């Protein structure tokens, strides 16, 4: 982790805390040492991960999504140290939001607009992926 901390210093970032863990990676909240309210997420591949080239594949997918103005913005990635840094987006997880809405009577119009936006973004991503495969 010391190597990662040194790498992050180059970007004026420091680790605040671990916010999630998965099978193949851990997610940490980062803060900027220069910009007071700027937050980022660090996705760090675990050494025992069986996902080959995870950081490269995820950074490529994120770059593709970003080209369509979708998803958190990719800030940096390091294949050698197996991490990527992206914009941290404040908010609730979708499932938590839906449960909260259910408790106070789900607003169907808000949910419908959200789902339309979500499917529109998915359609854009599918289209660009199809175009990429046609070019190969």
Short mmCIF file of C-alpha atoms in Angstrom, two decimals, residues 4-74:
data_model
loop_
_atom_site.label_atom_id
_atom_site.label_comp_id
_atom_site.label_asym_id
_atom_site.label_seq_id
_atom_site.Cartn_x
_atom_site.Cartn_y
_atom_site.Cartn_z
CA UNK A 4 0.21 3.18 -3.99
CA UNK A 5 0.29 6.05 -1.48
CA UNK A 6 3.48 7.35 -3.12
CA UNK A 7 1.88 7.10 -6.58
CA UNK A 8 -1.18 8.98 -5.36
CA UNK A 9 0.98 11.81 -3.95
CA UNK A 10 2.00 12.57 -7.55
CA UNK A 11 -1.65 13.47 -8.18
CA UNK A 12 -2.02 15.32 -4.86
CA UNK A 13 -4.32 12.59 -3.54
CA UNK A 14 -4.44 10.73 -0.26
CA UNK A 15 -6.45 7.78 1.01
CA UNK A 16 -9.24 8.62 3.45
CA UNK A 17 -10.74 5.16 4.08
CA UNK A 18 -11.79 1.85 2.55
CA UNK A 19 -15.40 2.13 1.38
CA UNK A 20 -16.03 -1.22 -0.27
CA UNK A 21 -14.50 -4.58 -1.00
CA UNK A 22 -15.19 -7.17 -3.62
CA UNK A 23 -13.87 -10.49 -4.77
CA UNK A 24 -11.09 -9.05 -6.91
CA UNK A 25 -10.62 -5.47 -5.68
CA UNK A 26 -10.99 -2.99 -2.84
CA UNK A 27 -12.37 0.52 -3.21
CA UNK A 28 -10.99 3.47 -1.24
CA UNK A 29 -12.20 7.02 -0.88
CA UNK A 30 -9.52 9.56 -1.77
CA UNK A 31 -9.34 13.28 -1.20
CA UNK A 32 -7.41 15.93 -3.03
CA UNK A 33 -4.75 17.70 -1.01
CA UNK A 34 -5.07 20.75 -3.30
CA UNK A 35 -8.81 21.02 -4.00
CA UNK A 36 -10.73 21.04 -0.72
CA UNK A 37 -13.98 19.30 -1.72
CA UNK A 38 -12.72 17.10 -4.56
CA UNK A 39 -13.12 13.36 -3.94
CA UNK A 40 -12.01 10.36 -5.92
CA UNK A 41 -12.36 6.59 -5.72
CA UNK A 42 -9.38 4.25 -5.91
CA UNK A 43 -10.03 0.75 -7.21
CA UNK A 44 -7.16 -1.48 -6.18
CA UNK A 45 -6.89 -4.98 -7.57
CA UNK A 46 -6.19 -7.62 -4.95
CA UNK A 47 -3.02 -9.65 -5.40
CA UNK A 48 -5.03 -12.89 -5.42
CA UNK A 49 -7.39 -11.66 -8.13
CA UNK A 50 -8.01 -14.14 -10.94
CA UNK A 51 -9.29 -11.44 -13.30
CA UNK A 52 -6.52 -10.99 -15.85
CA UNK A 53 -5.85 -7.38 -16.90
CA UNK A 54 -8.75 -6.11 -14.78
CA UNK A 55 -7.37 -2.57 -14.41
CA UNK A 56 -6.65 -2.22 -18.12
CA UNK A 57 -10.07 -3.58 -19.12
CA UNK A 58 -11.95 -1.42 -16.62
CA UNK A 59 -10.01 1.71 -17.50
CA UNK A 60 -10.70 1.07 -21.22
CA UNK A 61 -14.42 0.61 -20.51
CA UNK A 62 -14.49 3.76 -18.43
CA UNK A 63 -12.70 5.75 -21.14
CA UNK A 64 -15.30 4.51 -23.63
CA UNK A 65 -18.15 5.52 -21.31
CA UNK A 66 -16.51 8.89 -20.65
CA UNK A 67 -16.32 9.56 -24.39
CA UNK A 68 -20.14 9.50 -24.28
CA UNK A 69 -20.27 11.61 -21.11
CA UNK A 70 -21.39 8.56 -19.09
CA UNK A 71 -20.08 7.30 -15.77
CA UNK A 72 -17.53 8.62 -13.32
CA UNK A 73 -14.59 10.30 -15.03
CA UNK A 74 -11.40 8.27 -15.20
#
